[in-house]
Amino acid sequence: AQSVTQPDIHITVSEGASLELRCNYSYGATPYLFWYVQSPGQGLQLLLKYFSGDTLVQGIKGFEAEFKRSQSSFNLRKPSVHWSDAAEYFCAVGPFSGGYNKLIFGAGTRLAVHP
Amino acid sequence: DTGVSQDPRHKITKRGQNVTFRCDPISEHNRLYWYRQTLGQGPEFLTYFQNEAQLEKSRLLSDRFSAERPKGSFSTLEIQRTEQGDSAMYLCASSTSGLAGGHSYNEQFFGPGTRLTVL
């Protein structure tokens, strides 16, 4: 069955430090992969997506992610974290048969940023 | 483009009561999705509409849940005889359909959600 695993429930980093959030997926075909961010009281915002081609994708807010088929991973990175990056981050995979684009999300990683 | 809106933002109800939530998608979007997010979890797919047709329902959507999109615009999600286990954030998303950049995926834009608390 299709699934997404985010091994880290909470991560704390210092402002200015680099960040890597892990995501592993289980999917029977070439996946579409996504990272979303959710701030308190806000809806989910798409950070970046991977469909095909270059395995290193750039997103908004200085984030990037790398697709590694051999490891079934799609880790999110940022070279220098800002205090405003504190939020919850979700990795997701789709679409599925029928092409309805429903997404399967991981449980999320909550990021705290120390000044 | 005013984004996806949801109403109410918060709802507190007593067990056994019925509740209804509304979602207004982005105006030109013909696809609409409902997800449920419980504490400490990611969103889980509930159901999907293309225009007014409900094309897929998750097995998470028990008989107490019903969703409609009568004119292919706004959608409502009703929960009858609420249970404490229904307490969650209910998220709505919308998207266009067809090909975008050669791919069948069209970005889902999420609303802020309705947080339901069942006492």
Short mmCIF file of C-alpha atoms in Angstrom, two decimals:
data_model
loop_
_atom_site.label_atom_id
_atom_site.label_comp_id
_atom_site.label_asym_id
_atom_site.label_seq_id
_atom_site.Cartn_x
_atom_site.Cartn_y
_atom_site.Cartn_z
CA ALA A 1 0.00 0.00 0.00
CA GLN A 2 1.10 3.53 -0.63
CA SER A 3 2.48 5.32 2.40
CA VAL A 4 4.68 8.16 3.52
CA THR A 5 6.97 8.08 6.54
CA GLN A 6 8.47 11.10 8.22
CA PRO A 7 10.79 9.64 10.84
CA ASP A 8 11.27 12.83 12.85
CA ILE A 9 8.28 14.09 14.81
CA HIS A 10 10.05 17.14 16.21
CA ILE A 11 13.23 18.90 15.14
CA THR A 12 14.83 21.91 16.79
CA VAL A 13 17.50 23.97 15.05
CA SER A 14 19.18 27.26 15.74
CA GLU A 15 18.45 30.21 13.51
CA GLY A 16 21.00 30.29 10.69
CA ALA A 17 21.71 26.56 10.90
CA SER A 18 21.06 24.19 8.04
CA LEU A 19 18.01 21.94 7.99
CA GLU A 20 17.14 18.55 6.56
CA LEU A 21 13.72 16.95 7.03
CA ARG A 22 13.43 13.32 6.04
CA CYS A 23 10.71 11.68 4.00
CA ASN A 24 10.45 8.09 2.79
CA TYR A 25 7.65 6.81 0.61
CA SER A 26 6.21 3.54 -0.55
CA TYR A 27 4.63 3.72 -3.98
CA GLY A 28 4.26 1.24 -6.80
CA ALA A 29 5.04 3.54 -9.69
CA THR A 30 6.83 6.78 -10.36
CA PRO A 31 5.48 9.05 -7.67
CA TYR A 32 4.60 12.67 -7.63
CA LEU A 33 6.12 14.01 -4.41
CA PHE A 34 5.31 17.14 -2.47
CA TRP A 35 6.33 19.10 0.57
CA TYR A 36 3.77 21.29 2.31
CA VAL A 37 4.16 23.67 5.24
CA GLN A 38 1.44 24.42 7.80
CA SER A 39 1.67 27.34 10.17
CA PRO A 40 -0.74 27.71 13.12
CA GLY A 41 -4.13 28.87 11.92
CA GLN A 42 -3.06 28.63 8.29
CA GLY A 43 -3.87 26.22 5.53
CA LEU A 44 -1.30 23.97 3.94
CA GLN A 45 1.01 25.77 1.56
CA LEU A 46 2.90 23.95 -1.18
CA LEU A 47 6.67 24.41 -0.85
CA LEU A 48 7.77 22.33 -3.82
CA LYS A 49 6.92 19.32 -5.94
CA TYR A 50 8.66 16.64 -7.96
CA PHE A 51 7.15 15.03 -11.02
CA SER A 52 10.08 13.94 -13.19
CA GLY A 53 13.39 15.13 -14.57
CA ASP A 54 16.00 16.83 -12.44
CA THR A 55 15.99 15.11 -9.06
CA LEU A 56 16.90 18.30 -7.20
CA VAL A 57 13.94 20.64 -7.11
CA GLN A 58 13.79 24.18 -5.88
CA GLY A 59 10.84 25.59 -4.02
CA ILE A 60 9.65 28.72 -2.35
CA LYS A 61 11.19 30.32 0.73
CA GLY A 62 14.66 28.98 -0.11
CA PHE A 63 13.75 25.29 0.28
CA GLU A 64 14.94 22.49 -1.95
CA ALA A 65 14.39 18.75 -2.02
CA GLU A 66 16.16 15.82 -3.61
CA PHE A 67 14.43 12.75 -5.00
CA LYS A 68 16.42 9.55 -4.56
CA ARG A 69 14.64 6.63 -6.19
CA SER A 70 17.10 4.05 -4.83
CA GLN A 71 16.35 5.14 -1.28
CA SER A 72 12.66 5.95 -1.83
CA SER A 73 13.36 9.31 -0.25
CA PHE A 74 12.48 12.93 -0.86
CA ASN A 75 14.27 14.94 1.83
CA LEU A 76 13.69 18.65 2.29
CA ARG A 77 16.63 20.95 2.89
CA LYS A 78 17.35 24.56 3.63
CA PRO A 79 20.88 25.95 4.02
CA SER A 80 20.02 28.61 6.60
CA VAL A 81 16.88 28.52 8.70
CA HIS A 82 14.98 31.67 9.68
CA TRP A 83 12.82 32.01 12.78
CA SER A 84 9.78 32.33 10.52
CA ASP A 85 10.36 28.79 9.25
CA ALA A 86 9.02 27.38 12.52
CA ALA A 87 5.98 25.37 11.43
CA GLU A 88 4.86 21.84 10.67
CA TYR A 89 6.09 20.24 7.47
CA PHE A 90 4.32 17.47 5.60
CA CYS A 91 5.59 15.24 2.85
CA ALA A 92 2.97 13.81 0.50
CA VAL A 93 2.75 11.42 -2.44
CA GLY A 94 0.28 11.14 -5.31
CA PRO A 95 -1.59 10.74 -7.58
CA PHE A 96 -3.30 7.40 -7.67
CA SER A 97 -5.21 5.29 -10.10
CA GLY A 98 -8.07 7.29 -11.49
CA GLY A 99 -5.88 10.36 -11.54
CA TYR A 100 -7.92 12.13 -8.96
CA ASN A 101 -4.82 13.61 -7.41
CA LYS A 102 -5.73 12.73 -3.85
CA LEU A 103 -2.67 12.92 -1.69
CA ILE A 104 -1.31 10.66 1.00
CA PHE A 105 0.49 12.63 3.67
CA GLY A 106 3.08 11.71 6.23
CA ALA A 107 2.46 12.44 9.90
CA GLY A 108 4.49 15.61 9.73
CA THR A 109 7.63 17.05 11.33
CA ARG A 110 7.28 19.98 13.69
CA LEU A 111 10.17 22.40 13.35
CA ALA A 112 11.18 24.70 16.20
CA VAL A 113 13.78 27.42 15.63
CA HIS A 114 15.92 28.75 18.47
CA PRO A 115 17.11 32.36 18.20
CA ASP B 1 -8.41 35.03 -6.41
CA THR B 2 -9.39 35.14 -2.78
CA GLY B 3 -8.25 31.62 -1.98
CA VAL B 4 -10.19 28.73 -0.47
CA SER B 5 -12.39 29.75 2.43
CA GLN B 6 -14.00 27.57 5.08
CA ASP B 7 -16.73 28.34 7.56
CA PRO B 8 -16.84 28.15 10.49
CA ARG B 9 -13.21 28.17 11.54
CA HIS B 10 -14.04 26.57 14.87
CA LYS B 11 -16.98 24.49 16.02
CA ILE B 12 -17.64 23.06 19.46
CA THR B 13 -20.53 20.67 19.77
CA LYS B 14 -21.90 18.05 22.11
CA ARG B 15 -21.78 14.39 21.26
CA GLY B 16 -24.82 13.34 19.27
CA GLN B 17 -25.40 16.70 17.61
CA ASN B 18 -25.22 17.29 13.87
CA VAL B 19 -22.74 19.75 12.38
CA THR B 20 -22.26 21.17 8.89
CA PHE B 21 -19.19 22.80 7.44
CA ARG B 22 -18.92 24.87 4.30
CA CYS B 23 -16.08 25.22 1.80
CA ASP B 24 -15.86 27.85 -0.92
CA PRO B 25 -13.18 26.90 -3.45
CA ILE B 26 -11.27 29.19 -5.75
CA SER B 27 -13.85 30.26 -8.29
CA GLU B 28 -12.44 28.67 -11.44
CA HIS B 29 -11.54 25.37 -9.76
CA ASN B 30 -13.72 22.43 -10.72
CA ARG B 31 -12.13 19.89 -8.35
CA LEU B 32 -12.78 19.95 -4.64
CA TYR B 33 -11.34 17.70 -1.91
CA TRP B 34 -12.07 17.16 1.76
CA TYR B 35 -9.39 15.92 4.16
CA ARG B 36 -9.41 15.27 7.89
CA GLN B 37 -6.43 15.97 10.12
CA THR B 38 -6.28 14.64 13.67
CA LEU B 39 -3.79 15.80 16.25
CA GLY B 40 -0.27 14.71 15.45
CA GLN B 41 -1.18 13.31 12.05
CA GLY B 42 -1.10 14.47 8.48
CA PRO B 43 -4.27 15.12 6.51
CA GLU B 44 -6.23 12.05 5.41
CA PHE B 45 -8.29 12.05 2.23
CA LEU B 46 -12.06 11.87 2.76
CA THR B 47 -13.76 12.61 -0.54
CA TYR B 48 -13.42 14.28 -3.92
CA PHE B 49 -15.73 16.15 -6.30
CA GLN B 50 -15.33 17.03 -9.92
CA ASN B 51 -17.88 19.74 -10.54
CA GLU B 52 -21.01 18.52 -8.73
CA ALA B 53 -20.21 14.82 -8.98
CA GLN B 54 -18.78 13.05 -5.94
CA LEU B 55 -16.34 10.65 -7.58
CA GLU B 56 -14.53 9.06 -4.70
CA LYS B 57 -15.12 8.47 -1.01
CA SER B 58 -12.64 7.10 1.48
CA ARG B 59 -13.67 4.29 3.77
CA LEU B 60 -12.97 6.82 6.53
CA LEU B 61 -16.21 8.48 5.50
CA SER B 62 -18.75 6.55 7.55
CA ASP B 63 -22.49 6.63 6.98
CA ARG B 64 -22.72 9.53 9.41
CA PHE B 65 -20.77 11.73 7.01
CA SER B 66 -22.23 13.24 3.88
CA ALA B 67 -20.76 15.73 1.47
CA GLU B 68 -22.42 17.68 -1.30
CA ARG B 69 -21.47 20.14 -3.97
CA PRO B 70 -24.87 20.98 -5.41
CA LYS B 71 -23.98 23.44 -8.14
CA GLY B 72 -20.35 22.60 -8.61
CA SER B 73 -19.27 25.60 -6.59
CA PHE B 74 -19.28 25.52 -2.77
CA SER B 75 -19.38 22.26 -0.86
CA THR B 76 -20.79 21.19 2.49
CA LEU B 77 -19.68 18.41 4.78
CA GLU B 78 -22.23 17.23 7.32
CA ILE B 79 -21.56 14.96 10.26
CA GLN B 80 -24.60 13.43 11.93
CA ARG B 81 -24.67 12.17 15.50
CA THR B 82 -21.17 13.41 16.21
CA GLU B 83 -18.82 11.28 18.30
CA GLN B 84 -15.75 12.34 20.24
CA GLY B 85 -13.62 10.56 17.67
CA ASP B 86 -14.82 13.05 15.07
CA SER B 87 -12.83 15.81 16.76
CA ALA B 88 -10.34 16.94 14.13
CA MET B 89 -9.44 19.66 11.67
CA TYR B 90 -11.44 19.35 8.47
CA LEU B 91 -9.57 20.72 5.48
CA CYS B 92 -10.92 21.61 2.08
CA ALA B 93 -8.80 21.97 -1.05
CA SER B 94 -9.54 22.83 -4.64
CA SER B 95 -7.76 22.54 -7.95
CA THR B 96 -8.25 22.79 -11.66
CA SER B 97 -8.28 19.68 -13.83
CA GLY B 98 -6.63 18.64 -17.06
CA LEU B 99 -2.98 18.78 -17.92
CA ALA B 100 -0.65 21.32 -16.37
CA GLY B 101 2.80 21.50 -17.85
CA GLY B 102 2.36 18.03 -19.31
CA HIS B 103 1.41 16.45 -16.03
CA SER B 104 -2.00 15.40 -14.80
CA TYR B 105 -1.42 16.79 -11.33
CA ASN B 106 -2.94 20.12 -10.59
CA GLU B 107 -1.88 21.89 -7.41
CA GLN B 108 -4.35 21.64 -4.59
CA PHE B 109 -4.91 24.89 -2.74
CA PHE B 110 -5.96 24.37 0.85
CA GLY B 111 -8.29 26.40 3.01
CA PRO B 112 -7.53 27.24 6.66
CA GLY B 113 -9.70 24.39 7.91
CA THR B 114 -12.55 23.99 10.37
CA ARG B 115 -11.52 22.72 13.78
CA LEU B 116 -14.24 20.53 15.30
CA THR B 117 -14.31 19.70 18.99
CA VAL B 118 -16.89 17.18 20.17
CA LEU B 119 -17.50 17.23 23.91
#
